[in-house]
Amino acid sequence: MNDPDAAPPSLTGLSTYLLSRTGKAARAALAERLAVRGLRLWHMAVLAALADFGPHAQRDLASRLGVDPSDMAKVVDQLASAGRVERVRDPADRRRLTVTATEEGRAALAELDAEARAVQDALLAPLTAAEREQLHALLLRVHLALPGNAG
Amino acid sequence: MNDPDAAPPSLTGLSTYLLSRTGKAARAALAERLAVRGLRLWHMAVLAALADFGPHAQRDLASRLGVDPSDMAKVVDQLASAGRVERVRDPADRRRLTVTATEEGRAALAELDAEARAVQDALLAPLTAAEREQLHALLLRVHLALPGNAG
DNA sequence: ACCTATAGTGGGTCCACACCCACTATTACC
DNA sequence: GGTAATAGTGGGTGTGGACCCACTATAGGT
């Protein structure tokens, strides 16, 4: 109770503080795992978007994930170099690059997802399965209400 | 449903992703409000620690908040310049600086707390009061299980 | 007294993230 | 056909956070 390293109740009484703290921990843990494979969180996000919604024009990828198109170009470039993504010029509009996940990319995403779930299991260890679902449902509603996340 | 800006379900299905996203949104929103007053999140954390636990040696502040002592020195220095905190040399151990919140500092914290709750109300708008409490309780348990947050 | 450890401080590095601009290639408009 | 808009790219900037080291002053151990 008198732990000299305990966080101030003034802060732990704020859900936003807890959100920020636990979120950062989650992010850091996953990023660390991905770094082992030479990947970053954006790489996973791009692979996920392609897997879920199919091929995208690069610009649409950027828009969907809320990244600067210039930064997206770099991420896609790295994924392409690693063979996890294919870029082909759209014949209908030769300015566009259509980005598609390769078989290798889909396999990589599956592994990444497994890593993410492992991290999540560790983070949410103190909660029961039912509580985790509760938490997820609540967070999802908050997330959807965030600006730029219309369902 | 076919919103071209919707996030990939592969990601929104991960609680860690939602935590990270909503946490970042919370952090950013509060940081923006504090910036108006020329403060950062660490300033608020320090004031909260002092208000909750009373005066600290600067080193203990750093340890409690998990910050590098060198960085803490800078934060405390800024708070002192703004008159929100007082540093006095501990006569029992003249290496130590005892940091105390001034009346002004306590007042500032109250305002900051109000800002934080406003941000929180906006963020958690889609949830009922009962759901917010649920969310808070779940997050608190996760937070306490985080490395270095023993109760 | 001597040596080691500790508190605070100033300085610097490294990294990730978010932006922004300029430029080329291509398309759309009129 | 000429002009404006758009897709992608390369390069650069600014910021915030975490970390690390060297240095001074003081304390503690023997």
Coordinates of C-alpha atoms (C1' of nucleotides) in Angstrom, one line a residue:
Chain A
M1 CA 0.0 0.0 0.0
N2 CA 2.8 2.3 0.8
D3 CA 4.8 1.2 -2.2
P4 CA 7.1 4.0 -3.0
D5 CA 6.7 3.1 -6.7
A6 CA 2.9 3.1 -6.7
A7 CA 1.3 5.5 -9.2
P8 CA -0.7 8.5 -7.8
P9 CA -4.4 7.7 -7.3
S10 CA -5.1 11.1 -8.8
L11 CA -3.9 9.5 -12.0
T12 CA -5.1 6.0 -11.7
G13 CA -8.5 7.4 -11.0
L14 CA -8.6 8.7 -14.6
S15 CA -9.6 6.1 -17.1
T16 CA -7.8 8.1 -19.7
Y17 CA -4.6 7.6 -17.8
L18 CA -5.1 3.9 -17.5
L19 CA -6.0 3.7 -21.2
S20 CA -2.9 5.6 -22.2
R21 CA -0.7 3.5 -19.9
T22 CA -2.0 0.1 -20.8
G23 CA -2.2 1.1 -24.4
K24 CA 1.4 2.1 -24.5
A25 CA 2.5 -1.1 -22.8
A26 CA 0.5 -3.1 -25.4
R27 CA 2.0 -1.2 -28.2
A28 CA 5.5 -1.5 -26.9
A29 CA 5.3 -5.2 -26.3
L30 CA 4.0 -5.9 -29.7
A31 CA 6.4 -3.6 -31.4
E32 CA 9.3 -5.4 -29.7
R33 CA 8.1 -8.7 -31.0
L34 CA 7.7 -7.4 -34.5
A35 CA 11.1 -5.8 -34.4
V36 CA 12.6 -9.3 -34.2
R37 CA 11.2 -9.9 -37.6
G38 CA 12.3 -6.6 -38.9
L39 CA 8.8 -5.3 -39.0
R40 CA 6.9 -2.4 -37.5
L41 CA 3.3 -1.9 -36.5
W42 CA 2.5 -0.1 -39.8
H43 CA 3.6 -3.2 -41.7
M44 CA 1.2 -5.3 -39.8
A45 CA -1.6 -2.7 -40.3
V46 CA -1.0 -2.7 -44.1
L47 CA -1.0 -6.5 -44.3
A48 CA -4.2 -6.6 -42.3
A49 CA -5.9 -4.0 -44.5
L50 CA -5.0 -6.0 -47.6
A51 CA -6.1 -9.3 -46.1
D52 CA -9.4 -7.8 -44.9
F53 CA -10.4 -5.7 -47.9
G54 CA -8.4 -7.0 -50.8
P55 CA -6.1 -5.0 -53.0
H56 CA -5.9 -1.3 -52.6
A57 CA -4.5 1.6 -54.5
Q58 CA -1.7 2.9 -52.4
R59 CA -3.4 6.1 -51.7
D60 CA -6.5 4.3 -50.5
L61 CA -4.3 2.3 -48.1
A62 CA -2.9 5.6 -46.7
S63 CA -6.4 7.0 -46.3
R64 CA -7.8 4.0 -44.6
L65 CA -5.0 3.7 -42.1
G66 CA -4.7 7.5 -41.6
V67 CA -1.1 7.8 -42.7
D68 CA 0.6 10.3 -44.9
P69 CA 0.7 9.0 -48.5
S70 CA 4.4 9.7 -48.5
D71 CA 5.0 7.6 -45.4
M72 CA 2.8 4.8 -46.9
A73 CA 5.0 4.7 -49.9
K74 CA 7.9 3.9 -47.7
V75 CA 6.1 1.2 -45.8
V76 CA 4.8 -0.5 -48.9
D77 CA 8.2 -0.3 -50.4
Q78 CA 9.7 -2.2 -47.5
L79 CA 7.0 -4.8 -47.7
A80 CA 7.5 -5.2 -51.4
S81 CA 11.3 -5.7 -50.9
A82 CA 10.5 -8.4 -48.5
G83 CA 8.2 -10.1 -50.9
R84 CA 5.1 -9.8 -48.7
V85 CA 3.3 -7.4 -51.1
E86 CA 3.1 -6.9 -54.8
R87 CA 2.8 -3.6 -56.5
V88 CA 1.4 -3.5 -60.0
R89 CA 0.5 -0.4 -62.1
D90 CA -3.2 -0.1 -62.6
P91 CA -3.8 -0.4 -66.4
A92 CA -6.9 1.7 -66.1
D93 CA -5.1 4.5 -64.4
R94 CA -1.4 4.3 -64.9
R95 CA -0.7 6.7 -62.0
R96 CA -2.1 4.2 -59.5
L97 CA -0.2 1.3 -58.0
T98 CA -2.4 -1.6 -56.9
V99 CA -1.0 -3.2 -53.8
T100 CA -1.8 -6.9 -53.2
A101 CA -0.7 -9.2 -50.4
T102 CA 1.4 -12.2 -51.6
E103 CA 0.9 -15.6 -50.2
E104 CA 4.0 -15.0 -48.2
G105 CA 2.4 -11.8 -46.9
R106 CA -0.7 -13.6 -45.8
A107 CA 1.4 -16.2 -44.0
A108 CA 3.3 -13.4 -42.3
L109 CA 0.1 -11.7 -41.1
A110 CA -1.0 -15.0 -39.6
E111 CA 2.2 -15.2 -37.6
L112 CA 2.0 -11.6 -36.6
D113 CA -1.6 -12.1 -35.5
A114 CA -0.5 -15.0 -33.3
E115 CA 2.2 -12.8 -31.8
A116 CA -0.3 -10.1 -31.1
R117 CA -2.6 -12.6 -29.3
A118 CA 0.2 -13.9 -27.2
V119 CA 1.0 -10.3 -26.2
Q120 CA -2.6 -9.8 -25.4
D121 CA -2.9 -12.9 -23.3
A122 CA 0.0 -11.7 -21.2
L123 CA -1.4 -8.2 -20.9
L124 CA -4.9 -9.3 -20.0
A125 CA -3.8 -12.2 -17.8
P126 CA -5.5 -10.7 -14.7
L127 CA -8.9 -10.9 -16.5
T128 CA -11.2 -13.9 -17.0
A129 CA -12.3 -14.7 -20.6
A130 CA -15.7 -13.1 -20.0
E131 CA -14.1 -10.0 -18.7
R132 CA -11.8 -9.8 -21.7
E133 CA -14.8 -9.9 -23.9
Q134 CA -16.4 -7.2 -21.9
L135 CA -13.4 -5.0 -22.1
H136 CA -13.1 -5.6 -25.8
A137 CA -16.7 -4.7 -26.4
L138 CA -16.4 -1.5 -24.5
L139 CA -13.2 -0.5 -26.2
L140 CA -14.7 -1.3 -29.6
R141 CA -17.5 1.1 -29.0
V142 CA -15.2 3.8 -27.8
H143 CA -13.0 3.2 -30.8
L144 CA -15.8 3.4 -33.3
A145 CA -16.8 6.8 -31.9
L146 CA -13.3 8.1 -32.4
P147 CA -13.1 10.7 -35.2
G148 CA -12.4 8.9 -38.5
N149 CA -13.5 5.5 -37.5
A150 CA -17.0 5.3 -38.8
G151 CA -18.1 1.6 -39.0
Chain B
M1 CA -20.0 -0.9 -43.8
N2 CA -18.0 -0.4 -46.9
D3 CA -16.5 2.7 -45.5
P4 CA -13.2 3.1 -47.3
D5 CA -11.7 4.6 -44.2
A6 CA -12.8 1.8 -41.8
A7 CA -10.1 0.0 -39.9
P8 CA -9.3 -3.6 -40.7
P9 CA -11.3 -6.1 -38.6
S10 CA -8.0 -8.1 -38.2
L11 CA -6.9 -5.2 -36.1
T12 CA -10.1 -4.1 -34.4
G13 CA -10.5 -7.7 -33.3
L14 CA -7.4 -7.2 -31.1
S15 CA -8.0 -5.7 -27.8
T16 CA -4.4 -4.5 -27.8
Y17 CA -5.0 -2.6 -30.9
L18 CA -8.1 -0.9 -29.5
L19 CA -6.2 -0.1 -26.3
S20 CA -3.3 1.4 -28.1
R21 CA -5.6 3.4 -30.4
T22 CA -7.9 4.8 -27.8
G23 CA -5.0 5.3 -25.4
K24 CA -3.2 7.4 -27.9
A25 CA -6.3 9.4 -28.6
A26 CA -6.8 10.1 -24.9
R27 CA -3.1 11.0 -24.5
A28 CA -3.1 13.3 -27.5
A29 CA -6.3 15.1 -26.5
L30 CA -5.1 15.8 -23.0
A31 CA -1.7 16.8 -24.1
E32 CA -3.2 19.3 -26.4
R33 CA -5.2 20.8 -23.6
L34 CA -2.2 21.0 -21.3
A35 CA -0.1 22.5 -24.0
V36 CA -2.3 25.6 -24.0
R37 CA -1.1 26.1 -20.4
G38 CA 2.5 25.4 -21.4
L39 CA 2.4 22.1 -19.5
R40 CA 3.1 18.5 -20.5
L41 CA 1.8 15.3 -19.1
W42 CA 4.8 14.7 -16.9
H43 CA 4.1 18.0 -15.2
M44 CA 0.7 16.8 -14.3
A45 CA 2.0 13.5 -13.1
V46 CA 4.5 15.2 -10.8
L47 CA 1.9 17.5 -9.3
A48 CA -0.4 14.5 -8.8
A49 CA 2.3 12.5 -7.0
L50 CA 3.1 15.4 -4.7
A51 CA -0.6 16.0 -4.0
D52 CA -1.3 12.3 -3.3
F53 CA 1.9 11.4 -1.4
G54 CA 3.2 14.6 -0.1
P55 CA 6.8 16.0 -0.5
H56 CA 9.3 13.7 -2.3
A57 CA 13.0 13.7 -2.7
Q58 CA 13.4 14.3 -6.4
R59 CA 14.9 10.9 -6.9
D60 CA 11.9 9.3 -5.3
L61 CA 9.6 11.2 -7.6
A62 CA 11.6 9.8 -10.6
S63 CA 11.4 6.3 -9.3
R64 CA 7.7 6.5 -8.6
L65 CA 6.8 7.8 -12.0
G66 CA 9.3 5.6 -13.8
V67 CA 11.3 8.4 -15.3
D68 CA 15.0 8.9 -15.7
P69 CA 16.3 11.1 -12.8
S70 CA 17.9 13.4 -15.2
D71 CA 14.6 14.0 -17.0
M72 CA 12.9 14.5 -13.7
A73 CA 15.3 17.2 -12.9
K74 CA 14.2 19.1 -15.9
V75 CA 10.5 18.7 -15.3
V76 CA 10.8 19.8 -11.7
D77 CA 12.9 22.7 -12.8
Q78 CA 10.2 23.9 -15.1
L79 CA 7.5 23.5 -12.4
A80 CA 9.7 25.4 -10.0
S81 CA 10.2 28.3 -12.5
A82 CA 6.4 28.5 -12.8
G83 CA 6.0 28.6 -9.0
R84 CA 4.0 25.4 -8.8
V85 CA 6.6 23.5 -6.9
E86 CA 9.2 24.3 -4.3
R87 CA 12.6 22.7 -4.0
V88 CA 14.4 22.9 -0.7
R89 CA 17.6 21.2 0.3
D90 CA 17.0 18.5 2.9
P91 CA 19.0 19.5 6.0
A92 CA 19.4 15.9 7.0
D93 CA 21.0 15.0 3.7
R94 CA 22.2 18.0 1.9
R95 CA 22.4 16.1 -1.4
R96 CA 18.7 15.7 -1.5
L97 CA 16.1 18.2 -2.8
T98 CA 12.7 17.9 -1.2
V99 CA 10.1 18.8 -3.7
T100 CA 6.8 20.2 -2.4
A101 CA 3.7 21.4 -4.3
T102 CA 2.9 25.1 -3.7
E103 CA -0.6 26.3 -3.2
E104 CA -0.5 27.4 -6.8
G105 CA 0.6 24.0 -7.8
R106 CA -2.3 22.3 -6.0
A107 CA -4.7 24.8 -7.7
A108 CA -3.1 24.0 -11.1
L109 CA -3.6 20.3 -10.5
A110 CA -7.2 20.8 -9.8
E111 CA -7.6 22.6 -13.1
L112 CA -5.7 19.9 -14.9
D113 CA -7.8 17.3 -13.4
A114 CA -10.9 19.0 -14.6
E115 CA -9.5 19.2 -18.1
A116 CA -8.7 15.5 -17.9
R117 CA -12.2 14.6 -16.9
A118 CA -13.6 16.7 -19.7
V119 CA -11.4 14.9 -22.2
Q120 CA -12.5 11.6 -20.6
D121 CA -16.2 12.5 -20.9
A122 CA -15.7 13.2 -24.6
L123 CA -13.8 10.1 -25.2
L124 CA -16.2 7.8 -23.3
A125 CA -19.3 9.5 -24.5
P126 CA -20.6 6.3 -26.1
L127 CA -20.7 4.5 -22.8
T128 CA -23.2 4.8 -19.9
A129 CA -22.0 5.7 -16.5
A130 CA -22.1 2.1 -15.4
E131 CA -20.1 1.0 -18.4
R132 CA -17.5 3.6 -17.7
E133 CA -17.1 2.3 -14.2
Q134 CA -16.8 -1.2 -15.6
L135 CA -14.2 -0.2 -18.0
H136 CA -12.3 1.7 -15.4
A137 CA -12.3 -1.3 -13.0
L138 CA -11.1 -3.6 -15.8
L139 CA -8.4 -1.3 -16.9
L140 CA -7.3 -0.7 -13.3
R141 CA -6.7 -4.4 -12.8
V142 CA -4.7 -4.7 -16.0
H143 CA -2.7 -1.7 -15.0
L144 CA -1.9 -3.0 -11.6
A145 CA -0.6 -6.2 -13.1
L146 CA 1.8 -4.2 -15.3
P147 CA 5.5 -4.6 -14.4
G148 CA 6.4 -2.0 -11.9
N149 CA 2.9 -1.1 -10.7
A150 CA 2.5 -3.1 -7.6
G151 CA -0.4 -1.7 -5.5
Chain C
dA1 C1' 41.5 10.4 5.9
dC2 C1' 40.1 7.5 2.0
dC3 C1' 37.2 5.3 -0.9
dT4 C1' 32.8 4.3 -2.5
dA5 C1' 28.1 5.3 -3.2
dT6 C1' 24.4 8.4 -3.9
dA7 C1' 21.5 13.0 -5.3
dG8 C1' 21.0 16.2 -8.6
dT9 C1' 22.2 18.4 -13.0
dG10 C1' 23.6 19.5 -17.8
dG11 C1' 24.6 17.8 -21.9
dG12 C1' 24.1 14.8 -25.7
dT13 C1' 22.3 10.7 -28.6
dC14 C1' 18.9 7.8 -30.8
dC15 C1' 14.4 6.6 -32.5
dA16 C1' 9.7 6.9 -33.9
dC17 C1' 6.2 9.5 -35.5
dA18 C1' 3.9 13.0 -38.0
dC19 C1' 4.2 16.5 -41.4
dC20 C1' 5.3 19.0 -45.3
dC21 C1' 7.2 20.2 -49.9
dA22 C1' 9.0 19.5 -54.5
dC23 C1' 9.1 16.8 -58.4
dT24 C1' 7.6 13.3 -62.1
dA25 C1' 4.1 10.8 -64.4
dT26 C1' -0.4 10.5 -65.7
dT27 C1' -5.2 11.7 -66.1
dA28 C1' -9.3 14.7 -66.5
dC29 C1' -11.4 18.9 -68.0
dC30 C1' -12.9 22.3 -71.3
Chain D
dG1 C1' -4.0 20.9 -77.0
dG2 C1' -3.4 23.3 -72.8
dT3 C1' -4.2 23.5 -67.9
dA4 C1' -5.4 21.8 -63.6
dA5 C1' -5.8 17.9 -60.6
dT6 C1' -4.1 13.4 -58.8
dA7 C1' -0.8 9.2 -57.6
dG8 C1' 3.4 8.1 -56.1
dT9 C1' 8.1 9.2 -54.5
dG10 C1' 12.3 11.2 -52.3
dG11 C1' 13.9 14.2 -49.1
dG12 C1' 13.8 17.0 -45.4
dT13 C1' 11.9 19.0 -40.7
dG14 C1' 10.2 19.2 -36.0
dT15 C1' 8.9 17.0 -31.8
dG16 C1' 8.7 14.0 -27.9
dG17 C1' 10.3 10.3 -25.4
dA18 C1' 13.7 7.3 -23.4
dC19 C1' 18.2 6.7 -22.4
dC20 C1' 23.0 7.5 -21.1
dC21 C1' 27.3 9.7 -19.5
dA22 C1' 30.1 13.0 -17.1
dC23 C1' 30.4 16.0 -13.4
dT24 C1' 29.8 18.2 -8.7
dA25 C1' 28.4 17.9 -4.0
dT26 C1' 27.5 15.3 -0.2
dA27 C1' 27.2 11.2 2.7
dG28 C1' 28.6 6.7 4.6
dG29 C1' 31.8 2.9 5.7
dT30 C1' 36.2 1.4 7.6

